[in-house]
Coordinates of C-alpha atoms and ligand atoms in Angstrom, one line a residue:
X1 CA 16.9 -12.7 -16.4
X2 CA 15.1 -9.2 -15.5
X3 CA 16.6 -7.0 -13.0
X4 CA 14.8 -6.3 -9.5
X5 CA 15.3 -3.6 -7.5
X6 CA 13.5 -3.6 -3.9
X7 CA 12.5 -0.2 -2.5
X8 CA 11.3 -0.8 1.1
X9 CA 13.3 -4.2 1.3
X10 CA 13.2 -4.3 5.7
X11 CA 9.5 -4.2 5.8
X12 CA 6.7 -6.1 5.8
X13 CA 6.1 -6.7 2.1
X14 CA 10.2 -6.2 1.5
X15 CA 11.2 -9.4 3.5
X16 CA 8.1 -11.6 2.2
X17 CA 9.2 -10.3 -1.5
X18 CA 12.8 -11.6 -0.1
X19 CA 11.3 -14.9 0.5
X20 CA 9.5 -15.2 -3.0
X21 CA 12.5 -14.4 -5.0
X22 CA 14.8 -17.0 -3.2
X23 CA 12.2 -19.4 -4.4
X24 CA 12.8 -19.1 -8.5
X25 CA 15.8 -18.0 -10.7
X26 CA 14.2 -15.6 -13.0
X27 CA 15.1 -12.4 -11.2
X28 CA 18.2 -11.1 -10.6
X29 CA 18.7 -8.4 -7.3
X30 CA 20.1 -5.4 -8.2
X31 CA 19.6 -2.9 -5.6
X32 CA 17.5 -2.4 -2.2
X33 CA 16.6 -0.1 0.3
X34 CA 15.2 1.1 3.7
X35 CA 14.2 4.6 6.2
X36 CA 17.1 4.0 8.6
X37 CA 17.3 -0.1 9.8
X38 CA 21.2 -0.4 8.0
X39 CA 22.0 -3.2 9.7
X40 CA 18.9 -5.1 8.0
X41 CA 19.6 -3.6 5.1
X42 CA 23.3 -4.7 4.7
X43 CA 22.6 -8.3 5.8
X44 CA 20.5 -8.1 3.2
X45 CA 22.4 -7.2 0.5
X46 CA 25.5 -9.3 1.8
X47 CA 23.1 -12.5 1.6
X48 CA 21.5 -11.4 -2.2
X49 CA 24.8 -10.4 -3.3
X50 CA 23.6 -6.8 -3.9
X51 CA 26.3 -4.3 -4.5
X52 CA 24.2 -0.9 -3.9
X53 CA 21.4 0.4 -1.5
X54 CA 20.3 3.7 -0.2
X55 CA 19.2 4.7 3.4
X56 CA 16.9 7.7 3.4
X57 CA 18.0 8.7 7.1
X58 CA 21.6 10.5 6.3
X59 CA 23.4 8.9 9.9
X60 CA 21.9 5.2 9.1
X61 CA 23.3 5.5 5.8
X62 CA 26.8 6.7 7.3
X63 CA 26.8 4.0 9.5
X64 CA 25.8 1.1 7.0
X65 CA 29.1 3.1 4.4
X66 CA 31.4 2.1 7.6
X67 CA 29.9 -1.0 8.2
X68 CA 30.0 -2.3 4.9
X69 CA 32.9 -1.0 2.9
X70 CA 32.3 -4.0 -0.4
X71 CA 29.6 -1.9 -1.2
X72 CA 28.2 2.0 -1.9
X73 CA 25.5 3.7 -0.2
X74 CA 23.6 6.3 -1.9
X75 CA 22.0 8.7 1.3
X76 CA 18.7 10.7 1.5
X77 CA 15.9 11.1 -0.5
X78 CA 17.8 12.2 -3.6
X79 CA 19.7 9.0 -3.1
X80 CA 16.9 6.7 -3.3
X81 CA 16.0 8.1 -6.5
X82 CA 19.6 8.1 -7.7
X83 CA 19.3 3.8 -6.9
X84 CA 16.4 3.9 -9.4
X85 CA 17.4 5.8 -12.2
X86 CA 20.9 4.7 -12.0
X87 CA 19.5 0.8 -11.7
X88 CA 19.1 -0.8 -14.7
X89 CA 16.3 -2.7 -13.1
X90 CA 13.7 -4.0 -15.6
X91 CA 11.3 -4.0 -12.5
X92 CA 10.9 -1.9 -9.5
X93 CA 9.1 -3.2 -6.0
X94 CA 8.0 -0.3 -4.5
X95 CA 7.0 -1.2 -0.6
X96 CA 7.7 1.8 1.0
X97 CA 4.9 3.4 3.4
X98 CA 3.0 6.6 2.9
X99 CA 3.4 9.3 0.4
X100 CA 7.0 8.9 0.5
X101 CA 6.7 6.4 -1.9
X102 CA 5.5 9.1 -4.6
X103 CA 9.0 10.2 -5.8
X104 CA 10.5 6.5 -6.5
X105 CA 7.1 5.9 -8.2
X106 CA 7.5 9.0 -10.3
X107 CA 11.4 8.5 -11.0
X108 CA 10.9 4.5 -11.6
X109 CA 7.9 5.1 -14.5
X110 CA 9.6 8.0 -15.8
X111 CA 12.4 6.0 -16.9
X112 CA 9.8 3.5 -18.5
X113 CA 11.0 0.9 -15.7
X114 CA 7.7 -1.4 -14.8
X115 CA 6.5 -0.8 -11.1
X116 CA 5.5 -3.5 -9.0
X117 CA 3.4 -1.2 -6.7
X118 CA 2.4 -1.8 -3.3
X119 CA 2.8 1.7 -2.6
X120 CA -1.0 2.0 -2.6
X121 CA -0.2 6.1 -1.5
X122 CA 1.8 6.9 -4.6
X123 CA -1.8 6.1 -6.5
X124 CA -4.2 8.4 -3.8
X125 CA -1.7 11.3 -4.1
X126 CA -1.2 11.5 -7.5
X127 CA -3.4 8.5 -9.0
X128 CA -3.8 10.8 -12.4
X129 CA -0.7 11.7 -12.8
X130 CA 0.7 8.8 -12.2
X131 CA -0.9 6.9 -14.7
X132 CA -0.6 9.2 -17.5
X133 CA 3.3 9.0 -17.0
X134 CA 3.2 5.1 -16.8
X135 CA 1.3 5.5 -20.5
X136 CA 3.8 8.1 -22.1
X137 CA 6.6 6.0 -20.9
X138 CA 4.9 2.8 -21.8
X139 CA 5.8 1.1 -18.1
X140 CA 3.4 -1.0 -16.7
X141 CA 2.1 -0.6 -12.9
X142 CA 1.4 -4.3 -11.3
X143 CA -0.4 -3.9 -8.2
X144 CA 1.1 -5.9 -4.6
X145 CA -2.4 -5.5 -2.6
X146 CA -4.6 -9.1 -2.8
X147 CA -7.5 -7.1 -3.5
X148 CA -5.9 -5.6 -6.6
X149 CA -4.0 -8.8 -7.6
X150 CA -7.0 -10.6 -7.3
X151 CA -9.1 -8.0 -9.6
X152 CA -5.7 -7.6 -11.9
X153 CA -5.8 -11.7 -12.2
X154 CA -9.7 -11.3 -13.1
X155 CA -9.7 -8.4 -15.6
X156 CA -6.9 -9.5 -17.4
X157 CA -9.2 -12.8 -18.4
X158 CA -12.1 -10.6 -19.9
X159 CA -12.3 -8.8 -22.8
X160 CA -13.0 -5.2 -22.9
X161 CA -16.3 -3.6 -21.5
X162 CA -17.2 -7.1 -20.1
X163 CA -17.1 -5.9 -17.1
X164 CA -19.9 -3.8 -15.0
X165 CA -18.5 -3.8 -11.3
X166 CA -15.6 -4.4 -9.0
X167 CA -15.6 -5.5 -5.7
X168 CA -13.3 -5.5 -2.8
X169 CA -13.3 -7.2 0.3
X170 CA -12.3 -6.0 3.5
X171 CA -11.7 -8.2 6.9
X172 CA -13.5 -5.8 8.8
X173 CA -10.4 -5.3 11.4
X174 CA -10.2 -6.2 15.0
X175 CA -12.9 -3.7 15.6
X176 CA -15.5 -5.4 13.6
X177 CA -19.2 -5.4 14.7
X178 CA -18.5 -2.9 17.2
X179 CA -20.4 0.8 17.6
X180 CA -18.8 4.0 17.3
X181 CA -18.8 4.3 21.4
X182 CA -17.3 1.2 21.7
X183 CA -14.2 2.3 20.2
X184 CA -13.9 5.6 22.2
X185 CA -10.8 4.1 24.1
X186 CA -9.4 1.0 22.2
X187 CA -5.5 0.6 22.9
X188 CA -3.0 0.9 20.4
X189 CA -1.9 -2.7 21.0
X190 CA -6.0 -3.9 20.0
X191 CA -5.5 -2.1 17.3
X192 CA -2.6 -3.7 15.8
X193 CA -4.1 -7.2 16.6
X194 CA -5.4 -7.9 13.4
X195 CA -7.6 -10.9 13.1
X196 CA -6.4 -12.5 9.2
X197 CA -3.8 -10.3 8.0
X198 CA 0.4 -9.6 9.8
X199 CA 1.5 -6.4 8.1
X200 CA 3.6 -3.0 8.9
X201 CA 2.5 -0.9 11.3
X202 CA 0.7 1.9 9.4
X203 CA -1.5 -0.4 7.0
X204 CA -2.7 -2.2 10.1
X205 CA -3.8 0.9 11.8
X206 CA -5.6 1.7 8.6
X207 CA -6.8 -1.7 8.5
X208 CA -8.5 -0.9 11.8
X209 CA -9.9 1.9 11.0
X210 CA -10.8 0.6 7.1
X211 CA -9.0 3.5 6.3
X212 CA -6.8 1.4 4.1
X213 CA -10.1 0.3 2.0
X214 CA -10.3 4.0 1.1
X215 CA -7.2 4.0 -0.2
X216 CA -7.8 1.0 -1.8
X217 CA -10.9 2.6 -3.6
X218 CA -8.3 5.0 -5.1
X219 CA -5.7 2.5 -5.8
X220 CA -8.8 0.1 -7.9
X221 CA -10.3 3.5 -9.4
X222 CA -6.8 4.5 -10.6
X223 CA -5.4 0.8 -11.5
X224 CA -8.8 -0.2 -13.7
X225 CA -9.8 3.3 -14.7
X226 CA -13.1 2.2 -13.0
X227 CA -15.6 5.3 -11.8
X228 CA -16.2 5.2 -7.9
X229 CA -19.7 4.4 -8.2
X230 CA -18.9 1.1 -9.8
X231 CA -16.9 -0.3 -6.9
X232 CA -18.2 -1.8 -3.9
X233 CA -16.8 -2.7 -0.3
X234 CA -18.1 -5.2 1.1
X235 CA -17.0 -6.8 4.5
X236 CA -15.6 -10.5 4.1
X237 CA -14.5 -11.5 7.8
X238 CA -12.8 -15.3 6.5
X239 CA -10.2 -12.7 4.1
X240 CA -10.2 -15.8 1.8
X241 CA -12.3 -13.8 -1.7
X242 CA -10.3 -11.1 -2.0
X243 CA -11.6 -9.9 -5.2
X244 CA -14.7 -9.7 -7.2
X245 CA -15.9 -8.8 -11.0
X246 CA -19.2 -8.2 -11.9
X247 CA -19.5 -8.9 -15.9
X248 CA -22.7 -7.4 -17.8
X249 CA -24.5 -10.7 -18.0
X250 CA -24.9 -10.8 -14.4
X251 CA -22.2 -13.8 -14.0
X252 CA -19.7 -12.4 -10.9
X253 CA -16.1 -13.7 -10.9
X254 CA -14.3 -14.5 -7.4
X255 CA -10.6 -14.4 -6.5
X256 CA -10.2 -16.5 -3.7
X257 CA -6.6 -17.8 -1.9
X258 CA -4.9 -17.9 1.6
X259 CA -4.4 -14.6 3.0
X260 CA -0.5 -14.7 2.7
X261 CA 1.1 -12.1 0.7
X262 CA 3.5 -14.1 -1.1
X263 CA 0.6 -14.7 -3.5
X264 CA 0.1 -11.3 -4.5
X265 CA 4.3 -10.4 -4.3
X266 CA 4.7 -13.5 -6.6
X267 CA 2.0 -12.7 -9.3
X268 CA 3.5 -8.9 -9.7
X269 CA 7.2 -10.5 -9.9
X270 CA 6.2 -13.6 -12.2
X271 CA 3.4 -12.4 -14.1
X272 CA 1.0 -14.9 -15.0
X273 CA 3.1 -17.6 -14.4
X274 CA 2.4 -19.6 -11.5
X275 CA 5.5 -20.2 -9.0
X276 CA 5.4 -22.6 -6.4
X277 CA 4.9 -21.7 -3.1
X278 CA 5.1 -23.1 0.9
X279 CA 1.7 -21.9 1.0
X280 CA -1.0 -24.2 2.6
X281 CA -4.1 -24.3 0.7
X282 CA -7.0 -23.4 1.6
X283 CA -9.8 -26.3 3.7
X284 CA -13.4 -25.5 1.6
X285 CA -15.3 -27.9 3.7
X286 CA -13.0 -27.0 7.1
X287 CA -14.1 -23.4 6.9
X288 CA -17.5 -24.1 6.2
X289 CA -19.1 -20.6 5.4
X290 CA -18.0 -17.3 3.5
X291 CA -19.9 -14.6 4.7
X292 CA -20.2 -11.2 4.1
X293 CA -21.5 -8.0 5.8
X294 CA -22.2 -4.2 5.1
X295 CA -19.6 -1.6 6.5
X296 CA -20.8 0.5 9.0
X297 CA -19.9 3.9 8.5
X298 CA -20.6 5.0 11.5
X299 CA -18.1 3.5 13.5
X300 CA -15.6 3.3 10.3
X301 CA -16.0 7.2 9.3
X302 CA -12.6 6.9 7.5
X303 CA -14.1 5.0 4.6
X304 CA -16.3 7.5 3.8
X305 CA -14.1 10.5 4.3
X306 CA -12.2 8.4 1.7
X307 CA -14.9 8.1 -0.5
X308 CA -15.7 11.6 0.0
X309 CA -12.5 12.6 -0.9
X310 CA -11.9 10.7 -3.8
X311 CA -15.3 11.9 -5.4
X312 CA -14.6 15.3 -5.2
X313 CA -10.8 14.7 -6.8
X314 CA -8.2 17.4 -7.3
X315 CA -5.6 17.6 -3.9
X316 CA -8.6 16.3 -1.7
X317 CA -6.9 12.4 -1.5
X318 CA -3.5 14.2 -1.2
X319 CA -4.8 15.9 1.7
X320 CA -6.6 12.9 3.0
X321 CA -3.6 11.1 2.8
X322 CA -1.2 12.8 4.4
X323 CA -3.5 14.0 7.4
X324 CA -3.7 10.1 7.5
X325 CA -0.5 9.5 8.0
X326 CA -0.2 12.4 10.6
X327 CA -2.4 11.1 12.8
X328 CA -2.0 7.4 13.1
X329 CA 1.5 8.1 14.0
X330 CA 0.5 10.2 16.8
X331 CA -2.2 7.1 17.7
X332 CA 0.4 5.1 17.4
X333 CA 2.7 6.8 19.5
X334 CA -0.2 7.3 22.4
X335 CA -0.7 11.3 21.8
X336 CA -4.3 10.5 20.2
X337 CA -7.2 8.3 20.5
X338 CA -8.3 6.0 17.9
X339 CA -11.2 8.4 17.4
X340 CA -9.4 11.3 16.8
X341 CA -7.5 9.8 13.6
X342 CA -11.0 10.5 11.4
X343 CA -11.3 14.2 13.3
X344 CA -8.0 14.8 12.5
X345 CA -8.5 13.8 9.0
X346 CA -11.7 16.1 8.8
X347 CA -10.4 19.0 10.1
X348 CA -7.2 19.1 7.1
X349 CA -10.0 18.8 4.9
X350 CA -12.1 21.0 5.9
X351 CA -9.3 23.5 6.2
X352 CA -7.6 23.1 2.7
X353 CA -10.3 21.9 0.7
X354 CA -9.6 20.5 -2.4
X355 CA -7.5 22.5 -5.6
X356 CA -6.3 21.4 -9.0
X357 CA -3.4 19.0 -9.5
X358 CA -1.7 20.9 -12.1
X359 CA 1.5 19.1 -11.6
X360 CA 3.4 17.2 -8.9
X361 CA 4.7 20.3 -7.3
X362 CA 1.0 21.0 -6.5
X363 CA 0.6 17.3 -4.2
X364 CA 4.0 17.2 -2.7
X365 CA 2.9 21.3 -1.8
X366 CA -0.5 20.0 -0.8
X367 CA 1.0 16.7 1.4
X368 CA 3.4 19.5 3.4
X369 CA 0.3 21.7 3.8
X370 CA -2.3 19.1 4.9
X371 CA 0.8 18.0 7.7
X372 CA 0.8 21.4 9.2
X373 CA -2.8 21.1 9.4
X374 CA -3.2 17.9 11.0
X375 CA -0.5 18.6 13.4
X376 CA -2.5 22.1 14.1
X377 CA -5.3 19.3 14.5
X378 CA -3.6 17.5 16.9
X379 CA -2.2 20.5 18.8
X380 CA -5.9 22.4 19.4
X381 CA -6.9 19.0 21.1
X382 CA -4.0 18.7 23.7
Ligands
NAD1 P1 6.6 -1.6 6.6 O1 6.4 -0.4 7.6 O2 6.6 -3.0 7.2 O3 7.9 -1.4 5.7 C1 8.1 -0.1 5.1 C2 9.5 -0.1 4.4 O4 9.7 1.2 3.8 C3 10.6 -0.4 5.3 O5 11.7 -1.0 4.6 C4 11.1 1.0 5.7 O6 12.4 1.1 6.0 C5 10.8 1.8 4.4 N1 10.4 3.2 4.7 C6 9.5 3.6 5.6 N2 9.3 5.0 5.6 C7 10.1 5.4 4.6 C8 10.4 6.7 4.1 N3 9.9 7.8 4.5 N4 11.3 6.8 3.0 C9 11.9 5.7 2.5 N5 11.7 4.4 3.0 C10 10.8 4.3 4.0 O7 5.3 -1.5 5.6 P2 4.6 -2.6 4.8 O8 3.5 -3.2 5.7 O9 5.6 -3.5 4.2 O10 3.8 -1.8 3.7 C11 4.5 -1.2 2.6 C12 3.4 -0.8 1.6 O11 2.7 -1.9 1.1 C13 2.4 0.2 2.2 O12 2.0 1.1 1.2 C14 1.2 -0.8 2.5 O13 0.0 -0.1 2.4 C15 1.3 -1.8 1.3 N6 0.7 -3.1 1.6 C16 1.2 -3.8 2.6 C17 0.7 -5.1 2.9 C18 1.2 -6.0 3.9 O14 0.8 -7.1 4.1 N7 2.2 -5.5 4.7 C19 -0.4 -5.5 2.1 C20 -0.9 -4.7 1.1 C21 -0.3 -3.5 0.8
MG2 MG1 -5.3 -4.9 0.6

């Protein structure tokens, strides 16, 4: 049986990967996790028969150690990277949100431990570094995104330098087809309406935004070691192709499935190996037509700030990323509109520029720097 520890375990992708592993025998729970929601987070373990987690918020975990006195709590940051180390998992789920998810990443590969990544941030902060530790160590990094499963699922299939392009699709959002003045004063709750797709809060502001497909650029250039210029976005409203390979004879390859993230949780958990799901499947003739559209940057300027930023490399995604983060928490929270988030983003970029990664010091340096400047951001617009 391998050993599966769940970083992230309350959230979106956490409770789905819940679902998935009550469904087959082959994996063993040995440890979750979660910000501050302990009482989540002990039910949990109580029903999976886990015997350690760790809160990152220091009270939460004091309450869940009172709460729950048949099993230890490791605290803070330094405690969530104790749970992995100490583990003994053969497989890590990493679903926490934002760059936060770096550290686990970084402590889970360095002990050689495979990574079940849906942490897309941990590969736009530190994409290089990250995947030169996962090949000293010899871990392997499974991605949890459909786009990336799906391209994952295609690639593996082909041998090498069969392939010319990668393509991923994006829903377009609930802000689809509309123009950039249209989207002056959308409310928070339009934004978190998305049309195919129920996720965490930060990834569907992203979503809305297609700020989440510039990460995703990252996360495929950084998964596939595939240049920028060879992978395309392409707008895919039905979300049912999530993933496309171009070979060199011209011949494309197309992932398509439900949009249901199971799929994706199950493929990084089981491998190739099909598991049975209580997933409907999909209607060909009931939905008719797959279509697909252009992005328009103009109304989406996140995509290609994220393009822009991954081209020129260095701390530039770091920065990105974490001016991200800043300021669709403060959408999200009402103190900006949803087209400030880009601005924001702009002006941390514009302020820090890009500088070498020389190690991780440098990004975690460059993710507290970009936050001062995205709050400064945030402040010279109240
Ligand atoms: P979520 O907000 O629903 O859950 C996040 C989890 O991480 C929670 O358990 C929370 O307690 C924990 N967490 C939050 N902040 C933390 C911090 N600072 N330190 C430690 N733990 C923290 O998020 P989600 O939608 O499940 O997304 C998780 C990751 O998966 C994100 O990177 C997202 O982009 C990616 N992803 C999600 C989906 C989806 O369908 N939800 C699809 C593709 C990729
Ligand atoms: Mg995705």
């Amino acid at each position: 049986m391998r050993r599966l520890l769940i970083l992230g375990s309350t959230g979106s992708i956490g409770t789905q990967a819940l679902d998935v592993l009550a469904r087959s025998d082959e994996l063993e729970l040995v440890g979750l996790s979660a910000e501050r929601s302990w009482e989540t987070l002990v039910e949990q373990a109580r029903a999976h028969g886990v015997r350690r987690v760790a809160l990152v918020d220091a009270h939460a975990a004091e309450l869940a150690a009172q709460a729950w006195p048949d099993g230890e709590v490791l605290a803070g940051a330094e405690g969530l990277v104790r749970l992995v180390v100490e583990s003994g998992a053969d497989l890590v789920l990493n679903a926490l949100v934002g760059s936060a998810g770096l550290g686990p990443t970084v402590a889970t590969l360095g002990e050689g431990i495979d990574l079940a990544l849906a942490n897309k941030e941990s590969l736009v902060v530190g994409g290089e570094l990250v995947v030169a530790l996962a090949q000293a160590t010899g871990a392997q990094i499974v991605p949890v995104d459909s786009e990336h499963t799906a391209l994952h699922q295609l690639i593996s299939g082909q041998p090498p330098g069969a392939i010319d392009r990668l393509t991923i699709t994006a829903s377009g959002g609930p802000f689809r087809g509309r123009s950039p003045g249209d989207l002056v004063d959308v409310t928070v709750e339009q934004a978190l309406a998305h049309p195919t797709w129920a996720m965490g809060g930060k990834i569907t502001i992203d979503s809305a935004t297609l700020m989440n497909k510039g990460l995703e650029l990252m996360e495929a250039h950084h998964l596939f070691g595939t240049p920028y210029e060879r992978i395309d976005v392409v707008v895919h409203p039905q979300s049912l192709i999530h993933g496309i390979v171009q070979l060199a004879d011209g011949a494309m390859l197309a992932h398509m499935g439900p949009p249901d993230m199971r799929i994706a949780i199950s493929y990084a958990l089981h491998g190739a190996a099909s598991v049975e799901l209580p997933i409907a499947p999909i209607d060909l003739v009931q939905v008719g037509a797959l279509t697909f559209e252009t992005v328009d940057l103009d109304a989406f300027p996140c995509l290609r700030l994220a393009r822009e930023a991954a081209e020129a490399g260095g701390t530039a995604p770091c920065v990105l990323n974490a001016a991200n983060e800043i300021a669709v928490h403060a959408f999200l929270a009402d103190r900006l509109p949803f087209n400030g988030i880009p601005s924001v983003i702009e002006h941390a970029l514009s302020t820090l520029g890009s500088g070498p990664v020389k190690s991780f010091e440098s990004l975690y340096e460059a993710d507290r720097r970009a936050r001062v400047a995205a709050q400064d951001a945030l402040a010279l617009r109240a």
